[in-house]
Coordinates of C-alpha atoms in Angstrom, one line a residue:
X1347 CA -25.4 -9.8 16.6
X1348 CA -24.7 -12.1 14.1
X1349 CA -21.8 -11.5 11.4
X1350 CA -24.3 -11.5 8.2
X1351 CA -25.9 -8.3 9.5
X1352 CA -23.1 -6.8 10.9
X1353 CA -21.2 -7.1 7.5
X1354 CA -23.3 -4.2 6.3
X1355 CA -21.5 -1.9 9.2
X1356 CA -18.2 -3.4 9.0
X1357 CA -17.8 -2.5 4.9
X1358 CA -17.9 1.3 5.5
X1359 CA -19.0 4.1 7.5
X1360 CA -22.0 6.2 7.3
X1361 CA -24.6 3.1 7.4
X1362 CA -27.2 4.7 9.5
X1363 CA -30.0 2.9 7.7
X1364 CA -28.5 -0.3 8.6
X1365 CA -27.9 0.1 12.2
X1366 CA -31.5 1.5 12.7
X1367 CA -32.5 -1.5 11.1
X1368 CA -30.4 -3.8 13.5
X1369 CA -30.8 -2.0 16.4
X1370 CA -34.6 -0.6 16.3
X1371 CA -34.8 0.2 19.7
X1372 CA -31.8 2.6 20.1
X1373 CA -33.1 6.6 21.0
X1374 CA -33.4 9.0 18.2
X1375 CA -31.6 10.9 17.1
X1376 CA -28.9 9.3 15.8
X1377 CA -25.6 10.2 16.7
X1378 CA -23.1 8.9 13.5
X1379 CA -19.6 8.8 14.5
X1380 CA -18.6 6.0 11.5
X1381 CA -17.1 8.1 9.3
X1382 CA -14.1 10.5 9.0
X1383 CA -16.3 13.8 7.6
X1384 CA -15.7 16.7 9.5
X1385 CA -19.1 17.0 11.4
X1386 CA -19.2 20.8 10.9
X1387 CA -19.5 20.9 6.9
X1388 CA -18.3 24.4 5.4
X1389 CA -21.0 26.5 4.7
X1390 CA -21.8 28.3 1.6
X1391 CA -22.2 32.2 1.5
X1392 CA -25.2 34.1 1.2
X1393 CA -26.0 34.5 -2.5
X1394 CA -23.8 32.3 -3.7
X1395 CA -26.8 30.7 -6.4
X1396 CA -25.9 27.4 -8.8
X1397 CA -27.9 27.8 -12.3
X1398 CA -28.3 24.1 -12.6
X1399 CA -30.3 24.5 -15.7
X1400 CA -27.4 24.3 -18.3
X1401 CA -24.4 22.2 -18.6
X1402 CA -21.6 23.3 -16.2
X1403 CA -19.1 26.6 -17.1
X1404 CA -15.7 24.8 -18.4
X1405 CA -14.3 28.1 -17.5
X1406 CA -15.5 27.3 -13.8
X1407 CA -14.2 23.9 -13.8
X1408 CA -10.5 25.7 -15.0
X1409 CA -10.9 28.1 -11.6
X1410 CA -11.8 25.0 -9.4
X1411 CA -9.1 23.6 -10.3
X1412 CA -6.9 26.6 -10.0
X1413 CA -7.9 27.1 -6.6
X1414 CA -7.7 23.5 -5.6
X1415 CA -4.1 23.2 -7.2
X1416 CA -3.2 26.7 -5.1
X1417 CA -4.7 25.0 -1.8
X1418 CA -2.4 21.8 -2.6
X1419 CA 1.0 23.8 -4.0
X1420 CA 1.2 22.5 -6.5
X1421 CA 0.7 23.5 -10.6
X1422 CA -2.9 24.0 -12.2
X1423 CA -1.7 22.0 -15.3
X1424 CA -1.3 19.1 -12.7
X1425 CA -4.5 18.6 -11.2
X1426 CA -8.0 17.1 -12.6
X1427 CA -11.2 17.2 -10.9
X1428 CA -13.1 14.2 -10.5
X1429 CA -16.4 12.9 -9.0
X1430 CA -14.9 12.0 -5.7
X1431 CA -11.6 10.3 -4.5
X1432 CA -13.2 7.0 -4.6
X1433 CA -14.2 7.1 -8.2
X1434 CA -10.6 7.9 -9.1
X1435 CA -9.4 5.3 -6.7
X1436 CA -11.0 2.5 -9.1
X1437 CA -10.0 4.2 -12.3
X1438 CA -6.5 3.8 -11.5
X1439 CA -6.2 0.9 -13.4
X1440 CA -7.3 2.3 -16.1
X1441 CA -5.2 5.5 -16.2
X1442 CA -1.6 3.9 -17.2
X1443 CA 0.0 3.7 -13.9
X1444 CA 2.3 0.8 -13.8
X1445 CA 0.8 -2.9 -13.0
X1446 CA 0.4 -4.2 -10.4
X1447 CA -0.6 -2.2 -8.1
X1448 CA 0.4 -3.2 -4.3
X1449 CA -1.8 -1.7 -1.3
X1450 CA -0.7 -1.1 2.4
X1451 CA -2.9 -3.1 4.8
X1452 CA -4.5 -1.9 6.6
X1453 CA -6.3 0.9 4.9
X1454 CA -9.5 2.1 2.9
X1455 CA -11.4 -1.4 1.2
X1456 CA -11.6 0.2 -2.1
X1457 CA -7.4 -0.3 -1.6
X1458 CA -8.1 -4.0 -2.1
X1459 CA -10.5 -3.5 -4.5
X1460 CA -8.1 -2.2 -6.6
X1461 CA -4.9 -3.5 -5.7
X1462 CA -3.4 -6.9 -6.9
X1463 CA -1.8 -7.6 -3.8
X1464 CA -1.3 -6.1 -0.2
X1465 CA 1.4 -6.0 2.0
X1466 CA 1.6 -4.9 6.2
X1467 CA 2.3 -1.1 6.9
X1468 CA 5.5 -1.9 8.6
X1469 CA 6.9 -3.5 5.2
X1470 CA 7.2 0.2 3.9
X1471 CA 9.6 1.0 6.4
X1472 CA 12.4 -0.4 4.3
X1473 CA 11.0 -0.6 1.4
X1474 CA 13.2 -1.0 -1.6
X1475 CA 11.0 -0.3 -3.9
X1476 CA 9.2 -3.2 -6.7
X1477 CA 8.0 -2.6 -10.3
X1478 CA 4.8 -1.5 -10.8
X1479 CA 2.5 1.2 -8.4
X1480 CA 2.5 1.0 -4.3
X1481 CA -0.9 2.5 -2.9
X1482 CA -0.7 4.2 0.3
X1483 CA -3.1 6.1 2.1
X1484 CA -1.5 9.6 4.0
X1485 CA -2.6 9.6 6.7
X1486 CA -3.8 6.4 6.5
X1487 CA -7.5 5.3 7.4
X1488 CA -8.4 3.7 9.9
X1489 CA -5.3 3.9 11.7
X1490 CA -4.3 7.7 11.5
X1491 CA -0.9 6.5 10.6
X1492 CA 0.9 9.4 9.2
X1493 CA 3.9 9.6 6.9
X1494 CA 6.0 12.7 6.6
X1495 CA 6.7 14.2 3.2
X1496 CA 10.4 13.1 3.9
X1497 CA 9.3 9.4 3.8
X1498 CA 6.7 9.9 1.1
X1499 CA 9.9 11.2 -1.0
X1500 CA 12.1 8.2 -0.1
X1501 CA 9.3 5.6 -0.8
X1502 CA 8.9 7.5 -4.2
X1503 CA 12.5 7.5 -4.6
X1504 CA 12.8 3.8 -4.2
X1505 CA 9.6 3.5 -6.5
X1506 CA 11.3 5.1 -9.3
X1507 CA 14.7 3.1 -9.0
X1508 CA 12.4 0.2 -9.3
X1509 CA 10.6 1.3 -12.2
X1510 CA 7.7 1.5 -10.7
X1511 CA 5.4 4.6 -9.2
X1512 CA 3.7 5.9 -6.0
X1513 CA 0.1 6.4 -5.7
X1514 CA -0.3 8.6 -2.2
X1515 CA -4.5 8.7 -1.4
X1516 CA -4.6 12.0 1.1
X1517 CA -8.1 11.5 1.5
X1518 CA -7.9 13.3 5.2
X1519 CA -4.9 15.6 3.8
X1520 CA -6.6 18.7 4.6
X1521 CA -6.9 18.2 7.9
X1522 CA -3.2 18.2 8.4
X1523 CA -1.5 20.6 5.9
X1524 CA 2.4 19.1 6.5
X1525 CA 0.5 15.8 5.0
X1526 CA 0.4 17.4 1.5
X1527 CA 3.2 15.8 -1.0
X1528 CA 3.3 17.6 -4.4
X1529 CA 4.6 14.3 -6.3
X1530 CA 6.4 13.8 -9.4
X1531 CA 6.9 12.6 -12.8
X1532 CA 6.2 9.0 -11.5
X1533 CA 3.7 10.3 -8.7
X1534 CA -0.2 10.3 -8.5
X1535 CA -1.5 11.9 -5.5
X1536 CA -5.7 11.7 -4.7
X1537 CA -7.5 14.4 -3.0
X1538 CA -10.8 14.6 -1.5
X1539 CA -13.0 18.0 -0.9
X1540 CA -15.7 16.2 0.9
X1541 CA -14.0 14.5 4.3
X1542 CA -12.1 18.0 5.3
X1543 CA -15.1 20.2 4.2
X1544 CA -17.6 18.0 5.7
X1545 CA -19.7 17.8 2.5
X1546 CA -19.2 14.4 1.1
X1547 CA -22.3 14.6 -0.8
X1548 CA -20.9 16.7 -3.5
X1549 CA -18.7 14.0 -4.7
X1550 CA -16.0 16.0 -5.4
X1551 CA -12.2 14.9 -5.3
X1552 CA -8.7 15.5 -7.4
X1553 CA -6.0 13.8 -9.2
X1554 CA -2.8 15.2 -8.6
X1555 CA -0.4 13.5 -11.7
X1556 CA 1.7 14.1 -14.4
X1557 CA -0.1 15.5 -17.7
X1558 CA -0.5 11.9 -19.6
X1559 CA -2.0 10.5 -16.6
X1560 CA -4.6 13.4 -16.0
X1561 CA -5.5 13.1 -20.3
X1562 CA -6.4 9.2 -19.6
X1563 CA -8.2 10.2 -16.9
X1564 CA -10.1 13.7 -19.0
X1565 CA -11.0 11.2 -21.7
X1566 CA -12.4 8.9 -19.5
X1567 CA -14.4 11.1 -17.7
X1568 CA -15.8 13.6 -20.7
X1569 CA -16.2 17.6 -20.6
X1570 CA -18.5 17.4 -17.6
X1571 CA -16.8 15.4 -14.8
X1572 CA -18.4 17.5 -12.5
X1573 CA -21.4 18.9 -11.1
X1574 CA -21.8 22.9 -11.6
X1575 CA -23.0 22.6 -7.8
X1576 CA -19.7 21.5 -7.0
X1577 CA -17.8 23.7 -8.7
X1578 CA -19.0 26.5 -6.9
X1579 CA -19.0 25.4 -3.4
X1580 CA -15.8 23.9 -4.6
X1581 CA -14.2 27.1 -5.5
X1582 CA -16.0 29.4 -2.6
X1583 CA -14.8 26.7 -0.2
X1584 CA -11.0 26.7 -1.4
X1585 CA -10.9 30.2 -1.6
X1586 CA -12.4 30.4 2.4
X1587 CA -8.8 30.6 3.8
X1588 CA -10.1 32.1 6.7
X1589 CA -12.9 29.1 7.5
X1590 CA -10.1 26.5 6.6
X1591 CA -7.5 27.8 9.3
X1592 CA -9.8 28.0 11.8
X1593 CA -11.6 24.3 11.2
X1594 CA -8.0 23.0 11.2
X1595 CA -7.6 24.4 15.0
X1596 CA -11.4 23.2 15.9
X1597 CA -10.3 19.9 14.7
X1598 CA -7.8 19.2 16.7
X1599 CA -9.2 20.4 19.6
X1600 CA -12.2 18.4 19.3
X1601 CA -9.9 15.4 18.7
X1602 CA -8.2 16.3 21.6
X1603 CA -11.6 16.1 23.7
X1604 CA -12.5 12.7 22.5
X1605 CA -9.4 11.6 23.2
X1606 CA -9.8 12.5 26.7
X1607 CA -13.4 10.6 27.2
X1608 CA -11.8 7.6 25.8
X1609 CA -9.4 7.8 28.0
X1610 CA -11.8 7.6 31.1
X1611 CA -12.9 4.5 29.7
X1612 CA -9.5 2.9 29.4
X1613 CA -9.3 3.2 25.8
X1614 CA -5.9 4.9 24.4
X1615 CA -6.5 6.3 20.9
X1616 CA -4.4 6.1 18.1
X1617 CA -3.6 8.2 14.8
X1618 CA -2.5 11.3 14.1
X1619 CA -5.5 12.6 12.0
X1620 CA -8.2 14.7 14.0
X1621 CA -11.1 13.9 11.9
X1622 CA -11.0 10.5 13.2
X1623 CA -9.6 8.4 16.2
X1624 CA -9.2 4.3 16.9
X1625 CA -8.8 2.4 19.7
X1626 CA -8.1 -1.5 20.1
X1627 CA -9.2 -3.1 23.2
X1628 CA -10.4 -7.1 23.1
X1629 CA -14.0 -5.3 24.6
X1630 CA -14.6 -3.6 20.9
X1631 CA -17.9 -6.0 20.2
X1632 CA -19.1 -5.2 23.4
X1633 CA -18.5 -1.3 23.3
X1634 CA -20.1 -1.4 19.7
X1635 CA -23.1 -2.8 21.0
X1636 CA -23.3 -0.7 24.0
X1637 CA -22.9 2.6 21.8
X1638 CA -25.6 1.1 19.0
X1639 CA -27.7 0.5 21.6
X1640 CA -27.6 4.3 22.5
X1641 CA -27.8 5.8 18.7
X1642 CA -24.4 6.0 18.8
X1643 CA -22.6 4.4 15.4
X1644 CA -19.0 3.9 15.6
X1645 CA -16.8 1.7 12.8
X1646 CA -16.3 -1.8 13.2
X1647 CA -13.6 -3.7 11.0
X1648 CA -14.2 -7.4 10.1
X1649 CA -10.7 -8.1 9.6
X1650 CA -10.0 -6.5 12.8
X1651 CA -12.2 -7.4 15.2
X1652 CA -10.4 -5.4 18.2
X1653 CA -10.5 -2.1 16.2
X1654 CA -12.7 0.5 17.0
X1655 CA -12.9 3.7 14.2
X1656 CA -14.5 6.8 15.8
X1657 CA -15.7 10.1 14.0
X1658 CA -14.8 13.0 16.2
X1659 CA -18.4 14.5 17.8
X1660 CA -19.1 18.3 16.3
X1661 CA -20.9 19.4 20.0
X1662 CA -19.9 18.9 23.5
X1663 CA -23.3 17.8 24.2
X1664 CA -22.7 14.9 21.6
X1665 CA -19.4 14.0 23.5
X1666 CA -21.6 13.7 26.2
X1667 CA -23.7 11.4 24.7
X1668 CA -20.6 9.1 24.4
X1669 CA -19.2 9.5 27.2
X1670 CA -22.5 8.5 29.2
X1671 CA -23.0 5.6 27.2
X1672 CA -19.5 4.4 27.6
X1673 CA -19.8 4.5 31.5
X1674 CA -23.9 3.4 32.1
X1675 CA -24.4 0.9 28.5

């Protein structure tokens, strides 16, 4: 495969129509395993109806945010809903946080995208702090590393010595509640609904920051910054307690599963996230292949050609699938 073609897999996940494209020959369906969303999406109740006909209830958008904030423990007046963690990601520059903004490597694109310069995951281990923001994703993608709230307060501490701030992304937070850091004055925290409550389609995310930071961020976005659809599943779905204890345990154990095929295949996965697990082995272009070949989609990394990002299956039979296609591709 050559690497024009490929760069349309390597950039994110979820690039079905791409791979069906490069590899037309591969059984249907599908099996997408490129992305971190929890493959078994929260489901709505019966009779819970969106009136999508007017603008959206500002007095719903208030209770999302309520019981988002209640869900993170932290205070209503700190948290802002936006239109997904990735559209708050590139308004950060925008929003007042201190310049420039320095990004762990490696971690989400968008990171980059955003960040002046980047510096390895290992440099935070004594980090002294440096004026301006650091940017680190909790736990981190694609690696699962994950940081306790004990190191997220030292790193903040050393941030404010320095003048500067912490931005934390906990994109996958959800999925493991001791990854959930409140913050501070010189704190923002980013928080995705879609990856943990497998509905990414709703584009729905938080800001987590003091009160001048989430008015930037109000007046950039208007009096609508969200859909009326997503404020109800948003606030049906934080309120589930009893669906979001239980798909923490599922999670886990599915991880724990795929884990354990990989393994067969003398693969050792890494991270401590369950919606997601990597492995590096010098083989990855070859196992890519074989799995593609199959209709099974897996992460590559451009910049890291002996990474391997895979989505944890939601069935046993689709664990299956892999595992056959690891052993017979």
């Amino acid at each position: 495969m050559t690497q024009a073609p490929m760069a349309a897999l390597t950039h994110h996940g979820g690039r079905i129509d791409a791979a069906k494209a490069l590899f037309p020959n591969a059984p249907a369906p599908w099996l997408d395993l490129s992305t971190g969303i929890n493959p078994v999406p929260w489901t709505p109740p019966e009779g819970l109806a969106v009136d999508a006909a007017p603008l959206p209830d500002r007095s719903a958008l208030a209770r999302l945010q309520a019981l988002a904030a209640a869900h993170f423990g932290v205070a209503a007046e700190r948290v802002a809903a936006v239109p997904g963690s990735e559209m708050a990601l590139r308004l950060l520059p925008l929003l007042g946080v201190p310049q420039p903004i320095v990004a762990l490597r490696p971690s989400y694109g968008t990171h980059g995208a955003v960040a002046s310069s980047r510096v390895d995951h290992a440099g935070a281990d004594d980090w002294a702090g440096r004026a301006g923001s650091l940017l680190i994703a909790n736990p981190n993608n694609p690696d699962g590393v994950h940081r306790s709230p004990g190191q997220l307060a030292r790193l903040a501490a050393a941030q404010e010595r320095a003048g500067g701030w912490l931005i934390l992304d906990e994109a996958f937070a959800d999925a493991m509640p001791e990854s959930g850091y409140g913050g501070g004055e010189q704190v923002v925290v980013l928080r995705s609904f879609g990856k943990f409550f497998g509905l990414a389609g709703v584009r729905l995310g938080f800001v987590i920051a003091a009160p001048e930071i989430l008015t930037r961020l109000r007046a950039l976005l208007g009096d609508w910054p969200v859909s009326a659809h997503a404020m109800a599943w948003g606030c049906a779905a934080y309120a589930d307690s009893e669906w979001i204890a239980a798909t923490r345990i599922a999670l886990c154990e599915r991880a724990r599963a795929m884990d354990e095929v990989l393994a067969r295949h003398g693969l050792t996965a890494q991270g401590a996230c369950p919606l997601f697990r990597m492995a590096e082995t010098p083989d990855a272009a070859v196992i890519f292949q074989r799995l593609a070949a199959a209709g099974i989609l897996v992460r590559p990394f451009a910049d890291a050609p002996e990474r391997l990002r895979f989505g944890v299956p939601a069935a046993a039979t689709d664990l299956e699938r892999v595992d056959r296609a690891l052993w017979h591709g």
